[in-house]
Amino acid sequence: MTENELSTVSGAGIGLVLEDFKFAHGTDIDNGQVFKIGGIKSTDGQDVEIVVNQLYIAGAGSNYGETLNPVNLGRLVNPFSIDVVDGNDLGITDKAVLSLAAPTKVAATEGYDCMNTGAVAGSGTCSSRPMTADFAGERPDIGLQMNITVGSNQSSNLNIHAQSAVIDGSYLRLWGDDERNQLAGQFKLNFYSPELSINSCSQDGSTCGSRIRMSDFALELALGNVYQPMFIDVDGAGNFVIEVQAIAKPAAGSIGSDGLRASSDAATWDFYNSYYNNPEFRSNLSIGNFSVGDRDFGSARVEGMLVQYLHIQTQDLAP
């Protein structure tokens, strides 16, 4: 590009689109290829070894990883993005925010149903398009097959597969917090799949137990918001810590006994009204049908879950 052309670049971040993408990695002992995760110990001090038989990201219709075809990740008009944005635009005052984001959701008149593998334009809010007879689509099959061995005890292998997966609207935002001198963030994970399945097989894969299937699986998880950032830290022992602080309690008398704005301090009432009524702060889980083998257990739904306090800390499992 010429200097004149470069001068018109706004620096609005990096867009990432992968076309005809296929990823597969795993263990092939016959050819000397081993994908192994070690350095882990159980609570009684035994070595824990995880051997990944297969990890794949490929086109829809892979038949649980048996047939791997290319898929597109992102669209030129709505790519994955890496950007530094003005925190004031997000409600994060006077901060530069690192944003890692999946394709955004769009108006329902322009997008596609997030779950339907035959969705057409105008049927939903997801930008990623499903596979058709002559188009790879932007909804990958994702799978993981692994064996876990604890000491000399070889367990069965564990298989997890998601079909035609969509993560539109997901993002991770990170910034520095001055008061706590910690990394702060917001994490939103939208995960939609017409089928998420789990099953366990023998070490050689010859016999498998009943497959657990969750059809029409939709997870919308929100951790951290402008009022309660998600703090990320490492403690003195080297353990990883994630914390969402409890929301501050209102000062005594600032909220009227009837709970109405007219009898309350207006600014305080507005703050808590915004906090409790913002759907972006809430998490949802929906499963169209849960089945184990040939037995159906029906649907399940959790709506409007608000994470008001969270503390997660890893621990050293060695004795």
PDB file of C-alpha atoms in Angstrom:
ATOM      1  CA  MET A   1       0.000   0.000   0.000  1.00  0.00           C
ATOM      2  CA  THR A   2       1.106   3.558  -0.666  1.00  0.00           C
ATOM      3  CA  GLU A   3       1.518   6.157   2.104  1.00  0.00           C
ATOM      4  CA  ASN A   4      -1.665   7.878   0.945  1.00  0.00           C
ATOM      5  CA  GLU A   5      -3.567   4.609   1.192  1.00  0.00           C
ATOM      6  CA  LEU A   6      -2.110   3.865   4.602  1.00  0.00           C
ATOM      7  CA  SER A   7      -3.092   7.342   5.833  1.00  0.00           C
ATOM      8  CA  THR A   8      -6.766   6.432   5.396  1.00  0.00           C
ATOM      9  CA  VAL A   9      -6.513   3.346   7.652  1.00  0.00           C
ATOM     10  CA  SER A  10      -8.421   4.086  10.839  1.00  0.00           C
ATOM     11  CA  GLY A  11      -6.694   1.551  13.098  1.00  0.00           C
ATOM     12  CA  ALA A  12     -10.048   0.034  13.978  1.00  0.00           C
ATOM     13  CA  GLY A  13      -8.532  -3.329  14.899  1.00  0.00           C
ATOM     14  CA  ILE A  14      -7.851  -6.615  13.155  1.00  0.00           C
ATOM     15  CA  GLY A  15     -10.493  -8.773  11.495  1.00  0.00           C
ATOM     16  CA  LEU A  16      -9.830 -12.491  11.142  1.00  0.00           C
ATOM     17  CA  VAL A  17     -11.557 -14.842   8.696  1.00  0.00           C
ATOM     18  CA  LEU A  18     -10.429 -18.405   7.972  1.00  0.00           C
ATOM     19  CA  GLU A  19     -11.777 -19.917   4.767  1.00  0.00           C
ATOM     20  CA  ASP A  20     -11.668 -23.627   3.912  1.00  0.00           C
ATOM     21  CA  PHE A  21     -10.288 -24.297   7.390  1.00  0.00           C
ATOM     22  CA  LYS A  22      -9.810 -27.770   8.832  1.00  0.00           C
ATOM     23  CA  PHE A  23      -7.904 -28.704  11.979  1.00  0.00           C
ATOM     24  CA  ALA A  24      -7.242 -32.206  13.250  1.00  0.00           C
ATOM     25  CA  HIS A  25      -4.622 -33.352  15.706  1.00  0.00           C
ATOM     26  CA  GLY A  26      -4.283 -36.348  17.939  1.00  0.00           C
ATOM     27  CA  THR A  27      -2.440 -39.557  18.717  1.00  0.00           C
ATOM     28  CA  ASP A  28      -1.305 -42.071  16.096  1.00  0.00           C
ATOM     29  CA  ILE A  29       1.009 -44.493  17.887  1.00  0.00           C
ATOM     30  CA  ASP A  30       1.724 -46.524  14.730  1.00  0.00           C
ATOM     31  CA  ASN A  31       3.307 -43.443  13.138  1.00  0.00           C
ATOM     32  CA  GLY A  32       4.993 -42.207  16.314  1.00  0.00           C
ATOM     33  CA  GLN A  33       2.582 -39.320  16.862  1.00  0.00           C
ATOM     34  CA  VAL A  34       1.475 -38.810  20.461  1.00  0.00           C
ATOM     35  CA  PHE A  35      -0.571 -35.866  21.780  1.00  0.00           C
ATOM     36  CA  LYS A  36      -0.076 -36.113  25.538  1.00  0.00           C
ATOM     37  CA  ILE A  37      -0.734 -33.770  28.468  1.00  0.00           C
ATOM     38  CA  GLY A  38       1.321 -34.520  31.581  1.00  0.00           C
ATOM     39  CA  GLY A  39       2.653 -32.826  34.699  1.00  0.00           C
ATOM     40  CA  ILE A  40      -0.607 -33.405  36.612  1.00  0.00           C
ATOM     41  CA  LYS A  41      -0.971 -35.326  39.876  1.00  0.00           C
ATOM     42  CA  SER A  42      -4.022 -36.758  41.624  1.00  0.00           C
ATOM     43  CA  THR A  43      -4.922 -35.984  45.246  1.00  0.00           C
ATOM     44  CA  ASP A  44      -3.035 -39.097  46.396  1.00  0.00           C
ATOM     45  CA  GLY A  45       0.109 -38.125  44.455  1.00  0.00           C
ATOM     46  CA  GLN A  46      -0.246 -40.404  41.440  1.00  0.00           C
ATOM     47  CA  ASP A  47       0.710 -39.146  37.993  1.00  0.00           C
ATOM     48  CA  VAL A  48      -2.229 -38.207  35.790  1.00  0.00           C
ATOM     49  CA  GLU A  49      -1.698 -38.584  32.058  1.00  0.00           C
ATOM     50  CA  ILE A  50      -4.132 -37.342  29.420  1.00  0.00           C
ATOM     51  CA  VAL A  51      -3.698 -38.683  25.895  1.00  0.00           C
ATOM     52  CA  VAL A  52      -5.699 -36.797  23.279  1.00  0.00           C
ATOM     53  CA  ASN A  53      -6.785 -39.273  20.620  1.00  0.00           C
ATOM     54  CA  GLN A  54      -8.341 -36.589  18.445  1.00  0.00           C
ATOM     55  CA  LEU A  55      -9.082 -32.880  18.562  1.00  0.00           C
ATOM     56  CA  TYR A  56     -10.845 -31.518  15.508  1.00  0.00           C
ATOM     57  CA  ILE A  57     -12.536 -28.431  14.072  1.00  0.00           C
ATOM     58  CA  ALA A  58     -14.113 -29.146  10.706  1.00  0.00           C
ATOM     59  CA  GLY A  59     -17.178 -28.742   8.535  1.00  0.00           C
ATOM     60  CA  ALA A  60     -20.652 -29.747   9.666  1.00  0.00           C
ATOM     61  CA  GLY A  61     -21.672 -33.343   8.999  1.00  0.00           C
ATOM     62  CA  SER A  62     -18.400 -34.852  10.250  1.00  0.00           C
ATOM     63  CA  ASN A  63     -20.172 -37.873  11.829  1.00  0.00           C
ATOM     64  CA  TYR A  64     -18.424 -37.396  15.198  1.00  0.00           C
ATOM     65  CA  GLY A  65     -15.091 -36.690  13.551  1.00  0.00           C
ATOM     66  CA  GLU A  66     -15.109 -39.596  11.093  1.00  0.00           C
ATOM     67  CA  THR A  67     -15.356 -37.386   7.986  1.00  0.00           C
ATOM     68  CA  LEU A  68     -13.494 -34.074   8.176  1.00  0.00           C
ATOM     69  CA  ASN A  69     -14.261 -31.441   5.558  1.00  0.00           C
ATOM     70  CA  PRO A  70     -13.313 -27.724   5.469  1.00  0.00           C
ATOM     71  CA  VAL A  71     -15.394 -24.989   7.075  1.00  0.00           C
ATOM     72  CA  ASN A  72     -15.263 -21.190   7.109  1.00  0.00           C
ATOM     73  CA  LEU A  73     -14.726 -19.363  10.405  1.00  0.00           C
ATOM     74  CA  GLY A  74     -16.080 -15.814  10.341  1.00  0.00           C
ATOM     75  CA  ARG A  75     -17.336 -13.750   7.405  1.00  0.00           C
ATOM     76  CA  LEU A  76     -15.683 -10.848   5.625  1.00  0.00           C
ATOM     77  CA  VAL A  77     -18.659  -8.672   6.595  1.00  0.00           C
ATOM     78  CA  ASN A  78     -18.589  -9.940  10.197  1.00  0.00           C
ATOM     79  CA  PRO A  79     -15.204 -11.441  11.162  1.00  0.00           C
ATOM     80  CA  PHE A  80     -13.580 -12.482  14.386  1.00  0.00           C
ATOM     81  CA  SER A  81     -11.896  -9.339  15.705  1.00  0.00           C
ATOM     82  CA  ILE A  82      -9.008  -8.156  17.869  1.00  0.00           C
ATOM     83  CA  ASP A  83      -9.293  -4.512  18.847  1.00  0.00           C
ATOM     84  CA  VAL A  84      -8.469  -1.877  21.452  1.00  0.00           C
ATOM     85  CA  VAL A  85     -11.622   0.129  22.112  1.00  0.00           C
ATOM     86  CA  ASP A  86     -12.557   3.200  24.141  1.00  0.00           C
ATOM     87  CA  GLY A  87     -13.882   1.979  27.488  1.00  0.00           C
ATOM     88  CA  ASN A  88     -16.136   5.019  27.749  1.00  0.00           C
ATOM     89  CA  ASP A  89     -18.215   3.539  24.929  1.00  0.00           C
ATOM     90  CA  LEU A  90     -18.702   0.376  27.034  1.00  0.00           C
ATOM     91  CA  GLY A  91     -19.356   2.030  30.387  1.00  0.00           C
ATOM     92  CA  ILE A  92     -15.777   1.405  31.584  1.00  0.00           C
ATOM     93  CA  THR A  93     -14.634   4.916  32.445  1.00  0.00           C
ATOM     94  CA  ASP A  94     -11.357   6.240  31.021  1.00  0.00           C
ATOM     95  CA  LYS A  95      -9.901   2.857  30.114  1.00  0.00           C
ATOM     96  CA  ALA A  96      -8.506   1.354  26.945  1.00  0.00           C
ATOM     97  CA  VAL A  97     -10.076  -2.108  26.615  1.00  0.00           C
ATOM     98  CA  LEU A  98      -8.621  -5.066  24.730  1.00  0.00           C
ATOM     99  CA  SER A  99     -11.490  -6.804  22.948  1.00  0.00           C
ATOM    100  CA  LEU A 100     -11.348 -10.320  21.478  1.00  0.00           C
ATOM    101  CA  ALA A 101     -14.672 -11.000  19.812  1.00  0.00           C
ATOM    102  CA  ALA A 102     -16.456 -13.586  17.690  1.00  0.00           C
ATOM    103  CA  PRO A 103     -18.751 -12.441  14.859  1.00  0.00           C
ATOM    104  CA  THR A 104     -21.448 -10.213  16.307  1.00  0.00           C
ATOM    105  CA  LYS A 105     -25.142 -10.899  16.292  1.00  0.00           C
ATOM    106  CA  VAL A 106     -27.238  -8.949  13.784  1.00  0.00           C
ATOM    107  CA  ALA A 107     -30.824  -7.861  13.314  1.00  0.00           C
ATOM    108  CA  ALA A 108     -33.249 -10.775  12.991  1.00  0.00           C
ATOM    109  CA  THR A 109     -34.286  -9.520   9.572  1.00  0.00           C
ATOM    110  CA  GLU A 110     -30.712 -10.002   8.327  1.00  0.00           C
ATOM    111  CA  GLY A 111     -29.392 -12.977  10.302  1.00  0.00           C
ATOM    112  CA  TYR A 112     -29.914 -16.712  10.580  1.00  0.00           C
ATOM    113  CA  ASP A 113     -31.475 -18.886  13.257  1.00  0.00           C
ATOM    114  CA  CYS A 114     -28.611 -19.824  15.580  1.00  0.00           C
ATOM    115  CA  MET A 115     -29.688 -23.467  15.941  1.00  0.00           C
ATOM    116  CA  ASN A 116     -31.380 -24.539  12.717  1.00  0.00           C
ATOM    117  CA  THR A 117     -28.980 -26.272  10.306  1.00  0.00           C
ATOM    118  CA  GLY A 118     -31.301 -25.305   7.441  1.00  0.00           C
ATOM    119  CA  ALA A 119     -31.761 -21.672   8.485  1.00  0.00           C
ATOM    120  CA  VAL A 120     -32.265 -19.015   5.822  1.00  0.00           C
ATOM    121  CA  ALA A 121     -31.628 -15.269   5.888  1.00  0.00           C
ATOM    122  CA  GLY A 122     -34.112 -13.374   8.033  1.00  0.00           C
ATOM    123  CA  SER A 123     -34.746 -16.263  10.437  1.00  0.00           C
ATOM    124  CA  GLY A 124     -32.602 -15.214  13.423  1.00  0.00           C
ATOM    125  CA  THR A 125     -29.849 -13.085  14.922  1.00  0.00           C
ATOM    126  CA  CYS A 126     -26.706 -15.112  14.136  1.00  0.00           C
ATOM    127  CA  SER A 127     -24.389 -13.952  11.366  1.00  0.00           C
ATOM    128  CA  SER A 128     -22.738 -17.355  10.815  1.00  0.00           C
ATOM    129  CA  ARG A 129     -24.470 -19.271   8.029  1.00  0.00           C
ATOM    130  CA  PRO A 130     -25.194 -23.022   8.054  1.00  0.00           C
ATOM    131  CA  MET A 131     -23.769 -25.483   5.556  1.00  0.00           C
ATOM    132  CA  THR A 132     -25.651 -26.096   2.308  1.00  0.00           C
ATOM    133  CA  ALA A 133     -25.130 -28.535  -0.558  1.00  0.00           C
ATOM    134  CA  ASP A 134     -22.718 -26.145  -2.298  1.00  0.00           C
ATOM    135  CA  PHE A 135     -21.421 -24.021   0.612  1.00  0.00           C
ATOM    136  CA  ALA A 136     -19.192 -25.074   3.541  1.00  0.00           C
ATOM    137  CA  GLY A 137     -20.916 -22.705   5.938  1.00  0.00           C
ATOM    138  CA  GLU A 138     -19.473 -21.024   9.021  1.00  0.00           C
ATOM    139  CA  ARG A 139     -20.654 -23.453  11.695  1.00  0.00           C
ATOM    140  CA  PRO A 140     -17.999 -26.046  12.556  1.00  0.00           C
ATOM    141  CA  ASP A 141     -18.237 -29.479  14.113  1.00  0.00           C
ATOM    142  CA  ILE A 142     -15.930 -29.557  17.145  1.00  0.00           C
ATOM    143  CA  GLY A 143     -14.788 -32.680  18.952  1.00  0.00           C
ATOM    144  CA  LEU A 144     -12.400 -34.002  21.577  1.00  0.00           C
ATOM    145  CA  GLN A 145     -11.554 -37.642  22.300  1.00  0.00           C
ATOM    146  CA  MET A 146      -9.160 -38.385  25.169  1.00  0.00           C
ATOM    147  CA  ASN A 147      -7.913 -41.104  27.515  1.00  0.00           C
ATOM    148  CA  ILE A 148      -7.152 -40.322  31.152  1.00  0.00           C
ATOM    149  CA  THR A 149      -4.755 -42.567  33.111  1.00  0.00           C
ATOM    150  CA  VAL A 150      -4.238 -42.174  36.863  1.00  0.00           C
ATOM    151  CA  GLY A 151      -1.127 -44.048  38.011  1.00  0.00           C
ATOM    152  CA  SER A 152      -1.420 -47.567  36.591  1.00  0.00           C
ATOM    153  CA  ASN A 153      -5.212 -47.358  36.333  1.00  0.00           C
ATOM    154  CA  GLN A 154      -6.282 -46.835  32.712  1.00  0.00           C
ATOM    155  CA  SER A 155      -9.762 -45.391  32.530  1.00  0.00           C
ATOM    156  CA  SER A 156     -12.112 -45.468  29.572  1.00  0.00           C
ATOM    157  CA  ASN A 157     -11.780 -42.752  26.974  1.00  0.00           C
ATOM    158  CA  LEU A 158     -14.072 -39.735  27.010  1.00  0.00           C
ATOM    159  CA  ASN A 159     -15.608 -38.272  23.843  1.00  0.00           C
ATOM    160  CA  ILE A 160     -17.216 -34.833  23.528  1.00  0.00           C
ATOM    161  CA  HIS A 161     -18.731 -33.624  20.236  1.00  0.00           C
ATOM    162  CA  ALA A 162     -20.608 -30.477  19.212  1.00  0.00           C
ATOM    163  CA  GLN A 163     -22.325 -30.339  15.846  1.00  0.00           C
ATOM    164  CA  SER A 164     -22.715 -27.206  13.713  1.00  0.00           C
ATOM    165  CA  ALA A 165     -21.535 -24.985  16.570  1.00  0.00           C
ATOM    166  CA  VAL A 166     -22.119 -21.212  16.665  1.00  0.00           C
ATOM    167  CA  ILE A 167     -20.486 -18.721  19.082  1.00  0.00           C
ATOM    168  CA  ASP A 168     -21.750 -15.448  17.583  1.00  0.00           C
ATOM    169  CA  GLY A 169     -21.940 -12.589  20.074  1.00  0.00           C
ATOM    170  CA  SER A 170     -19.182 -14.018  22.306  1.00  0.00           C
ATOM    171  CA  TYR A 171     -16.356 -11.797  23.531  1.00  0.00           C
ATOM    172  CA  LEU A 172     -13.587 -11.317  26.077  1.00  0.00           C
ATOM    173  CA  ARG A 173     -12.793  -7.764  27.209  1.00  0.00           C
ATOM    174  CA  LEU A 174      -9.734  -7.011  29.357  1.00  0.00           C
ATOM    175  CA  TRP A 175      -8.404  -3.893  31.084  1.00  0.00           C
ATOM    176  CA  GLY A 176      -6.342  -2.883  34.116  1.00  0.00           C
ATOM    177  CA  ASP A 177      -8.085  -1.975  37.379  1.00  0.00           C
ATOM    178  CA  ASP A 178      -6.358   0.852  39.275  1.00  0.00           C
ATOM    179  CA  GLU A 179      -7.913   0.220  42.684  1.00  0.00           C
ATOM    180  CA  ARG A 180      -7.053  -3.493  42.931  1.00  0.00           C
ATOM    181  CA  ASN A 181      -4.028  -3.402  40.581  1.00  0.00           C
ATOM    182  CA  GLN A 182      -5.401  -6.478  38.853  1.00  0.00           C
ATOM    183  CA  LEU A 183      -6.492  -7.543  35.414  1.00  0.00           C
ATOM    184  CA  ALA A 184     -10.238  -6.999  35.048  1.00  0.00           C
ATOM    185  CA  GLY A 185     -12.555  -8.271  32.378  1.00  0.00           C
ATOM    186  CA  GLN A 186     -15.927  -9.195  30.980  1.00  0.00           C
ATOM    187  CA  PHE A 187     -16.563 -12.590  29.423  1.00  0.00           C
ATOM    188  CA  LYS A 188     -19.601 -13.442  27.330  1.00  0.00           C
ATOM    189  CA  LEU A 189     -19.913 -16.926  25.854  1.00  0.00           C
ATOM    190  CA  ASN A 190     -22.757 -17.744  23.507  1.00  0.00           C
ATOM    191  CA  PHE A 191     -22.664 -21.378  22.428  1.00  0.00           C
ATOM    192  CA  TYR A 192     -25.350 -22.908  20.228  1.00  0.00           C
ATOM    193  CA  SER A 193     -25.396 -26.437  18.830  1.00  0.00           C
ATOM    194  CA  PRO A 194     -28.200 -28.645  17.501  1.00  0.00           C
ATOM    195  CA  GLU A 195     -26.450 -31.531  19.278  1.00  0.00           C
ATOM    196  CA  LEU A 196     -23.878 -31.652  22.064  1.00  0.00           C
ATOM    197  CA  SER A 197     -22.967 -35.224  23.007  1.00  0.00           C
ATOM    198  CA  ILE A 198     -20.770 -37.065  25.519  1.00  0.00           C
ATOM    199  CA  ASN A 199     -19.940 -40.745  25.772  1.00  0.00           C
ATOM    200  CA  SER A 200     -17.286 -43.060  27.126  1.00  0.00           C
ATOM    201  CA  CYS A 201     -15.636 -46.011  25.415  1.00  0.00           C
ATOM    202  CA  SER A 202     -13.067 -48.678  26.218  1.00  0.00           C
ATOM    203  CA  GLN A 203      -9.387 -47.823  25.703  1.00  0.00           C
ATOM    204  CA  ASP A 204      -9.335 -49.343  22.216  1.00  0.00           C
ATOM    205  CA  GLY A 205     -12.718 -47.824  21.305  1.00  0.00           C
ATOM    206  CA  SER A 206     -14.250 -51.230  20.587  1.00  0.00           C
ATOM    207  CA  THR A 207     -17.129 -50.876  23.063  1.00  0.00           C
ATOM    208  CA  CYS A 208     -18.889 -47.695  24.094  1.00  0.00           C
ATOM    209  CA  GLY A 209     -21.456 -46.801  26.710  1.00  0.00           C
ATOM    210  CA  SER A 210     -24.703 -44.997  26.060  1.00  0.00           C
ATOM    211  CA  ARG A 211     -24.290 -41.615  24.432  1.00  0.00           C
ATOM    212  CA  ILE A 212     -25.585 -38.592  26.345  1.00  0.00           C
ATOM    213  CA  ARG A 213     -27.214 -36.224  23.855  1.00  0.00           C
ATOM    214  CA  MET A 214     -28.338 -32.665  24.454  1.00  0.00           C
ATOM    215  CA  SER A 215     -30.264 -31.494  21.410  1.00  0.00           C
ATOM    216  CA  ASP A 216     -30.841 -27.804  20.623  1.00  0.00           C
ATOM    217  CA  PHE A 217     -28.245 -26.821  23.225  1.00  0.00           C
ATOM    218  CA  ALA A 218     -27.993 -23.072  23.903  1.00  0.00           C
ATOM    219  CA  LEU A 219     -25.699 -21.517  26.509  1.00  0.00           C
ATOM    220  CA  GLU A 220     -25.500 -17.747  27.033  1.00  0.00           C
ATOM    221  CA  LEU A 221     -23.012 -17.205  29.876  1.00  0.00           C
ATOM    222  CA  ALA A 222     -22.170 -13.733  31.226  1.00  0.00           C
ATOM    223  CA  LEU A 223     -19.295 -13.286  33.698  1.00  0.00           C
ATOM    224  CA  GLY A 224     -18.492  -9.731  34.762  1.00  0.00           C
ATOM    225  CA  ASN A 225     -20.157  -6.468  33.804  1.00  0.00           C
ATOM    226  CA  VAL A 226     -19.563  -2.719  34.148  1.00  0.00           C
ATOM    227  CA  TYR A 227     -20.707  -2.823  37.792  1.00  0.00           C
ATOM    228  CA  GLN A 228     -19.009  -6.120  38.703  1.00  0.00           C
ATOM    229  CA  PRO A 229     -15.872  -6.767  36.636  1.00  0.00           C
ATOM    230  CA  MET A 230     -14.391 -10.244  36.569  1.00  0.00           C
ATOM    231  CA  PHE A 231     -10.972  -9.976  38.273  1.00  0.00           C
ATOM    232  CA  ILE A 232      -8.204 -12.315  37.145  1.00  0.00           C
ATOM    233  CA  ASP A 233      -5.142 -12.901  39.313  1.00  0.00           C
ATOM    234  CA  VAL A 234      -2.500 -15.373  40.479  1.00  0.00           C
ATOM    235  CA  ASP A 235      -1.992 -15.765  44.241  1.00  0.00           C
ATOM    236  CA  GLY A 236       1.308 -16.188  46.099  1.00  0.00           C
ATOM    237  CA  ALA A 237       1.201 -19.971  45.712  1.00  0.00           C
ATOM    238  CA  GLY A 238       0.839 -19.742  41.949  1.00  0.00           C
ATOM    239  CA  ASN A 239      -2.871 -20.614  41.892  1.00  0.00           C
ATOM    240  CA  PHE A 240      -5.139 -19.032  39.310  1.00  0.00           C
ATOM    241  CA  VAL A 241      -7.953 -16.908  40.790  1.00  0.00           C
ATOM    242  CA  ILE A 242     -11.123 -15.593  39.133  1.00  0.00           C
ATOM    243  CA  GLU A 243     -13.457 -13.417  41.184  1.00  0.00           C
ATOM    244  CA  VAL A 244     -16.659 -11.492  40.581  1.00  0.00           C
ATOM    245  CA  GLN A 245     -17.199  -9.249  43.599  1.00  0.00           C
ATOM    246  CA  ALA A 246     -20.580  -9.017  45.276  1.00  0.00           C
ATOM    247  CA  ILE A 247     -22.580  -5.976  44.236  1.00  0.00           C
ATOM    248  CA  ALA A 248     -22.386  -3.176  46.841  1.00  0.00           C
ATOM    249  CA  LYS A 249     -25.343  -2.887  49.207  1.00  0.00           C
ATOM    250  CA  PRO A 250     -27.374   0.337  49.088  1.00  0.00           C
ATOM    251  CA  ALA A 251     -26.799   2.798  51.896  1.00  0.00           C
ATOM    252  CA  ALA A 252     -29.357   2.682  54.678  1.00  0.00           C
ATOM    253  CA  GLY A 253     -32.475   4.637  53.754  1.00  0.00           C
ATOM    254  CA  SER A 254     -31.477   5.148  50.110  1.00  0.00           C
ATOM    255  CA  ILE A 255     -34.168   2.709  48.925  1.00  0.00           C
ATOM    256  CA  GLY A 256     -37.689   3.395  50.168  1.00  0.00           C
ATOM    257  CA  SER A 257     -39.535   0.775  52.196  1.00  0.00           C
ATOM    258  CA  ASP A 258     -41.985   0.290  49.306  1.00  0.00           C
ATOM    259  CA  GLY A 259     -39.126  -0.220  46.815  1.00  0.00           C
ATOM    260  CA  LEU A 260     -40.400   2.510  44.503  1.00  0.00           C
ATOM    261  CA  ARG A 261     -38.293   5.229  42.898  1.00  0.00           C
ATOM    262  CA  ALA A 262     -40.448   8.034  44.256  1.00  0.00           C
ATOM    263  CA  SER A 263     -39.562   7.140  47.858  1.00  0.00           C
ATOM    264  CA  SER A 264     -35.900   6.374  47.130  1.00  0.00           C
ATOM    265  CA  ASP A 265     -32.749   8.243  46.273  1.00  0.00           C
ATOM    266  CA  ALA A 266     -33.167   8.529  42.498  1.00  0.00           C
ATOM    267  CA  ALA A 267     -29.526   7.847  41.558  1.00  0.00           C
ATOM    268  CA  THR A 268     -29.338   4.791  43.840  1.00  0.00           C
ATOM    269  CA  TRP A 269     -32.650   3.409  42.607  1.00  0.00           C
ATOM    270  CA  ASP A 270     -31.607   3.905  38.971  1.00  0.00           C
ATOM    271  CA  PHE A 271     -28.291   2.122  39.597  1.00  0.00           C
ATOM    272  CA  TYR A 272     -29.900  -1.025  40.991  1.00  0.00           C
ATOM    273  CA  ASN A 273     -32.716  -0.930  38.464  1.00  0.00           C
ATOM    274  CA  SER A 274     -30.150  -0.905  35.657  1.00  0.00           C
ATOM    275  CA  TYR A 275     -28.171  -3.700  37.307  1.00  0.00           C
ATOM    276  CA  TYR A 276     -31.078  -6.061  37.901  1.00  0.00           C
ATOM    277  CA  ASN A 277     -32.935  -5.417  34.649  1.00  0.00           C
ATOM    278  CA  ASN A 278     -30.124  -5.495  32.074  1.00  0.00           C
ATOM    279  CA  PRO A 279     -30.469  -8.782  30.117  1.00  0.00           C
ATOM    280  CA  GLU A 280     -26.794  -8.579  29.073  1.00  0.00           C
ATOM    281  CA  PHE A 281     -25.811  -9.282  32.692  1.00  0.00           C
ATOM    282  CA  ARG A 282     -27.816 -12.506  32.887  1.00  0.00           C
ATOM    283  CA  SER A 283     -27.024 -16.074  31.824  1.00  0.00           C
ATOM    284  CA  ASN A 284     -29.338 -18.607  30.178  1.00  0.00           C
ATOM    285  CA  LEU A 285     -29.180 -22.321  29.474  1.00  0.00           C
ATOM    286  CA  SER A 286     -31.633 -24.206  27.295  1.00  0.00           C
ATOM    287  CA  ILE A 287     -31.671 -27.866  26.226  1.00  0.00           C
ATOM    288  CA  GLY A 288     -34.367 -28.920  23.773  1.00  0.00           C
ATOM    289  CA  ASN A 289     -34.131 -32.596  24.754  1.00  0.00           C
ATOM    290  CA  PHE A 290     -31.829 -34.522  27.081  1.00  0.00           C
ATOM    291  CA  SER A 291     -31.375 -38.206  26.341  1.00  0.00           C
ATOM    292  CA  VAL A 292     -29.181 -41.105  27.461  1.00  0.00           C
ATOM    293  CA  GLY A 293     -29.073 -43.904  24.923  1.00  0.00           C
ATOM    294  CA  ASP A 294     -32.656 -44.533  23.848  1.00  0.00           C
ATOM    295  CA  ARG A 295     -34.239 -42.866  26.906  1.00  0.00           C
ATOM    296  CA  ASP A 296     -35.489 -39.283  26.676  1.00  0.00           C
ATOM    297  CA  PHE A 297     -35.723 -37.022  29.709  1.00  0.00           C
ATOM    298  CA  GLY A 298     -37.316 -34.023  28.020  1.00  0.00           C
ATOM    299  CA  SER A 299     -36.249 -30.413  27.950  1.00  0.00           C
ATOM    300  CA  ALA A 300     -34.497 -28.231  30.521  1.00  0.00           C
ATOM    301  CA  ARG A 301     -34.209 -24.493  30.870  1.00  0.00           C
ATOM    302  CA  VAL A 302     -32.534 -22.005  33.205  1.00  0.00           C
ATOM    303  CA  GLU A 303     -33.313 -18.380  32.423  1.00  0.00           C
ATOM    304  CA  GLY A 304     -32.180 -15.038  33.815  1.00  0.00           C
ATOM    305  CA  MET A 305     -29.423 -16.323  36.116  1.00  0.00           C
ATOM    306  CA  LEU A 306     -27.476 -13.379  37.573  1.00  0.00           C
ATOM    307  CA  VAL A 307     -23.970 -14.070  38.912  1.00  0.00           C
ATOM    308  CA  GLN A 308     -23.915 -11.817  41.980  1.00  0.00           C
ATOM    309  CA  TYR A 309     -20.759 -13.308  43.487  1.00  0.00           C
ATOM    310  CA  LEU A 310     -18.204 -15.790  42.179  1.00  0.00           C
ATOM    311  CA  HIS A 311     -14.806 -16.980  43.424  1.00  0.00           C
ATOM    312  CA  ILE A 312     -12.873 -19.692  41.614  1.00  0.00           C
ATOM    313  CA  GLN A 313      -9.382 -20.712  42.677  1.00  0.00           C
ATOM    314  CA  THR A 314      -7.256 -23.537  41.356  1.00  0.00           C
ATOM    315  CA  GLN A 315      -5.419 -25.787  43.814  1.00  0.00           C
ATOM    316  CA  ASP A 316      -2.211 -27.794  43.671  1.00  0.00           C
ATOM    317  CA  LEU A 317      -3.320 -31.429  43.735  1.00  0.00           C
ATOM    318  CA  ALA A 318       0.107 -32.742  44.708  1.00  0.00           C
ATOM    319  CA  PRO A 319       0.375 -33.865  48.374  1.00  0.00           C
TER     320      PRO A 319
END
